[in-house]
Amino acid sequence: MVDQLIPRLEVQPLPEGTARVAAAFIAERLERADRENGRARMALCGGATPAPTFAHLVEPMRSTAWGGRVEFYWGDERFVPSGSPLSNFGLASSTLLAPARVDPDRIHRIVTEGAANAPAAAERYETLLRAQPGFGATTFDVALQGIGPDGHTASLFPGDPALQELQRWATGVADAPQAPHVPRITLTLPALNRSRTVIVLATGREKASIVRQALAPACEGVARLPAAQVQGTEETVWFLDAASAASLPP
Ligand code: 6PG
């Protein structure tokens, strides 16, 4: 029981190696889910870090039977049109979904168009998620997350009320304290933490301090950083490079 509560660290010397190893791990977990359930569900994150990992996933998604059955979701989205350079869907589409020729029926993006505001878009995504067959005790087979300089993950920012949401699976975030400063839609901890495997991807020296803080043992009475609060029901794995792991204790 305790094992899945303790994140496992996979550290490669360089970011390219981290992307390659993370992609291979994700492919293995998705293939296993497909073998067990006939389909696999993955939640994608945004930001700059995952693009190389997405690129390494193109081949398995395009050339395997199981890859042709993976369903894609998002852990968060900016409240912008899908064509905006800020769109997390746009990033995944250009680096993974389009190159892998993923069937649009298997792409379940957070639709912002036509929604009055981020909460309304979150409401719509919640309805979509709850209509997915078998979504409940388990949400995603793999949830891929990043960590921001303040320790946020998805669009769950330190101190934000969204972190306290224990019923809903998606919610709106009015003011993102980290760039881009646009409203967001984010999955909540209950939704993310019903994933079988949670992966946190972090590379680069600028992430070393926040990675150390996030992975530090919990201190009595001190709120854990959002990225430290995401954990899979079966496992939580942090994929790092030497630079982002540089401040961790030996
Ligand atoms: C987003 C992401 C966010 C991201 C972190 C890290 O919408 O921005 O989902 O949680 O993972 O901000 O971003 P970088 O990879 O760019 O450092």
Short mmCIF file of C-alpha atoms and ligand atoms in Angstrom, two decimals:
data_model
loop_
_atom_site.label_atom_id
_atom_site.label_comp_id
_atom_site.label_asym_id
_atom_site.label_seq_id
_atom_site.Cartn_x
_atom_site.Cartn_y
_atom_site.Cartn_z
CA MET A 1 0.00 0.00 0.00
CA VAL A 2 2.72 2.43 0.98
CA ASP A 3 4.75 1.83 -2.19
CA GLN A 4 2.49 3.77 -4.53
CA LEU A 5 2.49 6.68 -2.09
CA ILE A 6 6.25 7.12 -2.46
CA PRO A 7 7.21 8.60 -5.82
CA ARG A 8 9.79 6.63 -7.79
CA LEU A 9 12.53 8.70 -9.42
CA GLU A 10 13.92 7.94 -12.87
CA VAL A 11 16.89 10.21 -13.57
CA GLN A 12 18.67 10.36 -16.92
CA PRO A 13 21.82 12.48 -17.54
CA LEU A 14 20.26 14.64 -20.26
CA PRO A 15 16.74 15.85 -21.12
CA GLU A 16 16.76 13.92 -24.38
CA GLY A 17 17.27 10.71 -22.43
CA THR A 18 14.53 11.67 -19.99
CA ALA A 19 12.08 12.22 -22.86
CA ARG A 20 12.99 8.90 -24.47
CA VAL A 21 12.79 6.87 -21.27
CA ALA A 22 9.54 8.55 -20.17
CA ALA A 23 7.96 7.88 -23.56
CA ALA A 24 8.99 4.21 -23.44
CA PHE A 25 7.52 3.89 -19.95
CA ILE A 26 4.27 5.57 -20.98
CA ALA A 27 4.00 3.29 -24.03
CA GLU A 28 4.51 0.21 -21.85
CA ARG A 29 1.82 1.30 -19.38
CA LEU A 30 -0.66 2.15 -22.13
CA GLU A 31 -0.03 -1.17 -23.87
CA ARG A 32 -0.60 -2.98 -20.57
CA ALA A 33 -3.88 -1.13 -20.03
CA ASP A 34 -4.99 -2.01 -23.54
CA ARG A 35 -4.14 -5.68 -22.94
CA GLU A 36 -6.18 -5.63 -19.74
CA ASN A 37 -9.14 -3.47 -20.82
CA GLY A 38 -9.11 -3.25 -24.60
CA ARG A 39 -8.33 0.47 -24.45
CA ALA A 40 -6.08 2.93 -22.64
CA ARG A 41 -6.72 6.46 -21.45
CA MET A 42 -4.03 9.12 -21.12
CA ALA A 43 -4.27 12.65 -19.72
CA LEU A 44 -1.79 15.07 -21.28
CA CYS A 45 -0.25 18.19 -19.79
CA GLY A 46 0.92 21.39 -21.41
CA GLY A 47 4.00 23.56 -21.08
CA ALA A 48 7.34 23.19 -22.86
CA THR A 49 8.72 20.10 -21.11
CA PRO A 50 6.53 17.35 -22.59
CA ALA A 51 7.07 18.14 -26.31
CA PRO A 52 10.12 15.85 -26.71
CA THR A 53 8.29 13.05 -24.87
CA PHE A 54 5.26 13.54 -27.13
CA ALA A 55 7.56 13.29 -30.15
CA HIS A 56 8.88 9.90 -28.95
CA LEU A 57 5.28 8.66 -28.60
CA VAL A 58 4.37 9.31 -32.24
CA GLU A 59 5.82 6.01 -33.52
CA PRO A 60 4.10 3.64 -31.07
CA MET A 61 0.82 5.54 -31.40
CA ARG A 62 0.98 5.34 -35.19
CA SER A 63 2.34 1.86 -35.75
CA THR A 64 0.80 -0.40 -33.09
CA ALA A 65 -2.68 -1.87 -32.71
CA TRP A 66 -2.90 -0.75 -29.11
CA GLY A 67 -1.70 2.74 -30.07
CA GLY A 68 -4.72 2.98 -32.36
CA ARG A 69 -7.00 2.53 -29.35
CA VAL A 70 -5.51 5.12 -26.94
CA GLU A 71 -7.96 7.82 -25.86
CA PHE A 72 -6.47 11.25 -25.14
CA TYR A 73 -7.63 13.73 -22.50
CA TRP A 74 -6.08 16.79 -20.87
CA GLY A 75 -5.14 17.54 -17.28
CA ASP A 76 -5.59 21.23 -17.91
CA GLU A 77 -6.13 23.80 -20.60
CA ARG A 78 -5.84 27.51 -20.97
CA PHE A 79 -9.12 29.33 -21.63
CA VAL A 80 -8.08 30.20 -25.18
CA PRO A 81 -9.24 28.98 -28.62
CA SER A 82 -7.69 25.70 -29.79
CA GLY A 83 -5.79 27.61 -32.48
CA SER A 84 -4.07 29.84 -29.95
CA PRO A 85 -0.32 29.31 -29.45
CA LEU A 86 -1.17 29.02 -25.75
CA SER A 87 -3.42 25.99 -26.25
CA ASN A 88 -2.26 22.76 -24.59
CA PHE A 89 -4.36 20.89 -27.13
CA GLY A 90 -2.52 22.78 -29.87
CA LEU A 91 0.84 21.71 -28.48
CA ALA A 92 -0.17 18.05 -28.28
CA SER A 93 -1.81 18.20 -31.68
CA SER A 94 1.30 19.50 -33.44
CA THR A 95 3.82 17.26 -31.64
CA LEU A 96 1.85 14.02 -31.20
CA LEU A 97 -1.76 13.75 -32.35
CA ALA A 98 -1.36 15.00 -35.93
CA PRO A 99 1.98 13.24 -36.65
CA ALA A 100 0.51 10.02 -35.18
CA ARG A 101 -2.67 10.53 -37.19
CA VAL A 102 -4.82 9.96 -34.09
CA ASP A 103 -8.50 9.49 -34.90
CA PRO A 104 -10.34 12.67 -33.79
CA ASP A 105 -12.93 10.43 -32.09
CA ARG A 106 -10.22 9.45 -29.61
CA ILE A 107 -9.27 13.04 -28.80
CA HIS A 108 -11.25 14.50 -25.91
CA ARG A 109 -9.95 18.02 -25.60
CA ILE A 110 -11.17 20.63 -23.14
CA VAL A 111 -13.37 22.69 -25.45
CA THR A 112 -13.22 26.39 -24.67
CA GLU A 113 -15.02 27.73 -27.72
CA GLY A 114 -18.62 28.68 -27.00
CA ALA A 115 -18.12 28.62 -23.22
CA ALA A 116 -18.88 31.89 -21.44
CA ASN A 117 -15.91 31.46 -19.12
CA ALA A 118 -13.48 28.92 -17.70
CA PRO A 119 -15.91 27.53 -15.10
CA ALA A 120 -18.45 26.88 -17.85
CA ALA A 121 -15.83 25.09 -19.94
CA ALA A 122 -14.85 23.07 -16.86
CA GLU A 123 -18.48 22.14 -16.30
CA ARG A 124 -18.70 20.89 -19.86
CA TYR A 125 -15.51 18.85 -19.46
CA GLU A 126 -16.77 17.35 -16.22
CA THR A 127 -19.88 16.18 -18.08
CA LEU A 128 -17.72 14.69 -20.83
CA LEU A 129 -15.53 12.84 -18.32
CA ARG A 130 -18.43 11.46 -16.34
CA ALA A 131 -20.01 10.17 -19.55
CA GLN A 132 -16.93 8.07 -20.36
CA PRO A 133 -17.65 4.37 -19.86
CA GLY A 134 -15.80 2.98 -16.87
CA PHE A 135 -14.69 6.37 -15.54
CA GLY A 136 -15.11 6.30 -11.81
CA ALA A 137 -12.83 4.60 -9.35
CA THR A 138 -10.19 4.83 -12.05
CA THR A 139 -9.94 7.75 -14.42
CA PHE A 140 -6.78 7.54 -16.51
CA ASP A 141 -4.32 4.76 -17.05
CA VAL A 142 -1.56 7.36 -17.35
CA ALA A 143 -1.69 11.01 -16.29
CA LEU A 144 1.33 12.97 -17.52
CA GLN A 145 2.02 16.08 -15.44
CA GLY A 146 4.64 18.79 -15.30
CA ILE A 147 5.71 21.03 -12.43
CA GLY A 148 5.84 24.80 -12.61
CA PRO A 149 8.41 27.06 -10.87
CA ASP A 150 5.94 27.55 -7.99
CA GLY A 151 5.23 23.84 -7.66
CA HIS A 152 1.93 23.90 -9.53
CA THR A 153 0.85 20.98 -11.65
CA ALA A 154 -1.92 20.97 -14.23
CA SER A 155 -3.40 24.35 -13.34
CA LEU A 156 -3.52 23.63 -9.63
CA PHE A 157 -1.60 26.53 -8.10
CA PRO A 158 -0.39 26.75 -4.51
CA GLY A 159 -3.11 28.14 -2.27
CA ASP A 160 -5.77 28.10 -4.98
CA PRO A 161 -9.24 26.96 -3.86
CA ALA A 162 -9.19 24.43 -6.74
CA LEU A 163 -6.82 22.37 -4.58
CA GLN A 164 -9.58 21.96 -2.01
CA GLU A 165 -12.12 20.66 -4.53
CA LEU A 166 -12.91 17.11 -3.52
CA GLN A 167 -16.09 16.38 -5.48
CA ARG A 168 -15.79 17.83 -8.93
CA TRP A 169 -13.33 16.43 -11.45
CA ALA A 170 -12.77 19.68 -13.34
CA THR A 171 -12.89 23.30 -12.30
CA GLY A 172 -12.09 26.78 -13.54
CA VAL A 173 -9.15 28.88 -12.33
CA ALA A 174 -9.80 32.59 -12.72
CA ASP A 175 -6.30 34.00 -12.26
CA ALA A 176 -3.25 31.97 -13.10
CA PRO A 177 -0.37 33.36 -11.00
CA GLN A 178 2.08 31.82 -13.47
CA ALA A 179 2.34 32.62 -17.17
CA PRO A 180 0.36 32.46 -19.28
CA HIS A 181 -1.84 34.71 -17.17
CA VAL A 182 -5.12 33.57 -18.67
CA PRO A 183 -8.00 31.75 -16.99
CA ARG A 184 -7.55 27.99 -16.90
CA ILE A 185 -9.52 24.78 -16.74
CA THR A 186 -7.92 22.10 -14.60
CA LEU A 187 -8.61 18.61 -13.41
CA THR A 188 -8.84 18.43 -9.66
CA LEU A 189 -6.88 16.19 -7.34
CA PRO A 190 -9.72 13.63 -7.09
CA ALA A 191 -9.64 13.21 -10.88
CA LEU A 192 -5.86 13.14 -11.22
CA ASN A 193 -5.34 10.89 -8.22
CA ARG A 194 -7.72 8.26 -9.59
CA SER A 195 -5.17 7.66 -12.34
CA ARG A 196 -3.38 4.33 -12.16
CA THR A 197 -0.02 5.85 -13.05
CA VAL A 198 0.89 9.49 -12.45
CA ILE A 199 4.04 10.74 -14.12
CA VAL A 200 5.72 14.04 -13.32
CA LEU A 201 8.18 15.25 -15.95
CA ALA A 202 10.79 17.87 -15.04
CA THR A 203 14.06 18.77 -16.75
CA GLY A 204 16.53 21.62 -16.56
CA ARG A 205 18.44 23.41 -13.84
CA GLU A 206 15.65 25.91 -13.29
CA LYS A 207 13.49 23.09 -11.91
CA ALA A 208 16.07 21.75 -9.42
CA SER A 209 14.90 23.81 -6.45
CA ILE A 210 11.18 23.20 -6.87
CA VAL A 211 11.76 19.49 -7.49
CA ARG A 212 13.69 19.26 -4.22
CA GLN A 213 10.92 21.14 -2.37
CA ALA A 214 8.19 19.00 -3.91
CA LEU A 215 9.94 15.73 -3.09
CA ALA A 216 10.98 16.77 0.42
CA PRO A 217 9.30 14.79 3.18
CA ALA A 218 6.04 16.36 4.34
CA CYS A 219 6.40 18.74 7.27
CA GLU A 220 3.73 18.82 9.93
CA GLY A 221 1.29 21.66 9.24
CA VAL A 222 3.00 22.76 6.03
CA ALA A 223 0.83 22.50 2.90
CA ARG A 224 2.45 20.28 0.29
CA LEU A 225 3.06 21.78 -3.14
CA PRO A 226 0.38 20.79 -5.67
CA ALA A 227 2.87 18.70 -7.66
CA ALA A 228 3.60 16.77 -4.46
CA GLN A 229 -0.09 16.00 -4.01
CA VAL A 230 -0.60 14.14 -7.28
CA GLN A 231 -0.17 10.41 -6.92
CA GLY A 232 -1.32 7.41 -8.87
CA THR A 233 -3.42 4.63 -7.35
CA GLU A 234 -0.70 2.18 -8.43
CA GLU A 235 2.43 4.29 -8.88
CA THR A 236 3.86 7.77 -9.13
CA VAL A 237 7.03 8.22 -11.16
CA TRP A 238 9.08 11.41 -11.54
CA PHE A 239 11.17 11.49 -14.72
CA LEU A 240 14.05 13.92 -14.24
CA ASP A 241 17.37 14.76 -15.80
CA ALA A 242 20.62 15.32 -13.88
CA ALA A 243 20.04 19.08 -13.87
CA SER A 244 16.52 19.00 -12.39
CA ALA A 245 17.61 16.34 -9.88
CA ALA A 246 20.77 18.25 -8.91
CA SER A 247 19.40 19.54 -5.57
CA LEU A 248 18.00 16.25 -4.37
CA PRO A 249 19.78 14.63 -1.44
CA PRO A 250 22.25 11.91 -2.57
C1 6PG B 1 0.27 24.19 -18.32
C2 6PG B 1 0.78 22.88 -17.81
C3 6PG B 1 1.54 23.14 -16.56
C4 6PG B 1 2.99 22.80 -16.87
C5 6PG B 1 3.92 23.47 -15.91
C6 6PG B 1 5.37 23.26 -16.36
O1 6PG B 1 -0.89 24.28 -18.76
O2 6PG B 1 1.08 25.12 -18.33
O3 6PG B 1 -0.09 21.87 -17.77
O4 6PG B 1 1.12 22.45 -15.43
O5 6PG B 1 3.15 21.38 -16.80
O6 6PG B 1 3.61 24.85 -15.92
O7 6PG B 1 5.54 23.91 -17.59
P1 6PG B 1 6.93 23.79 -18.39
O8 6PG B 1 7.01 22.38 -18.87
O9 6PG B 1 6.80 24.77 -19.52
O10 6PG B 1 8.02 24.15 -17.40
#
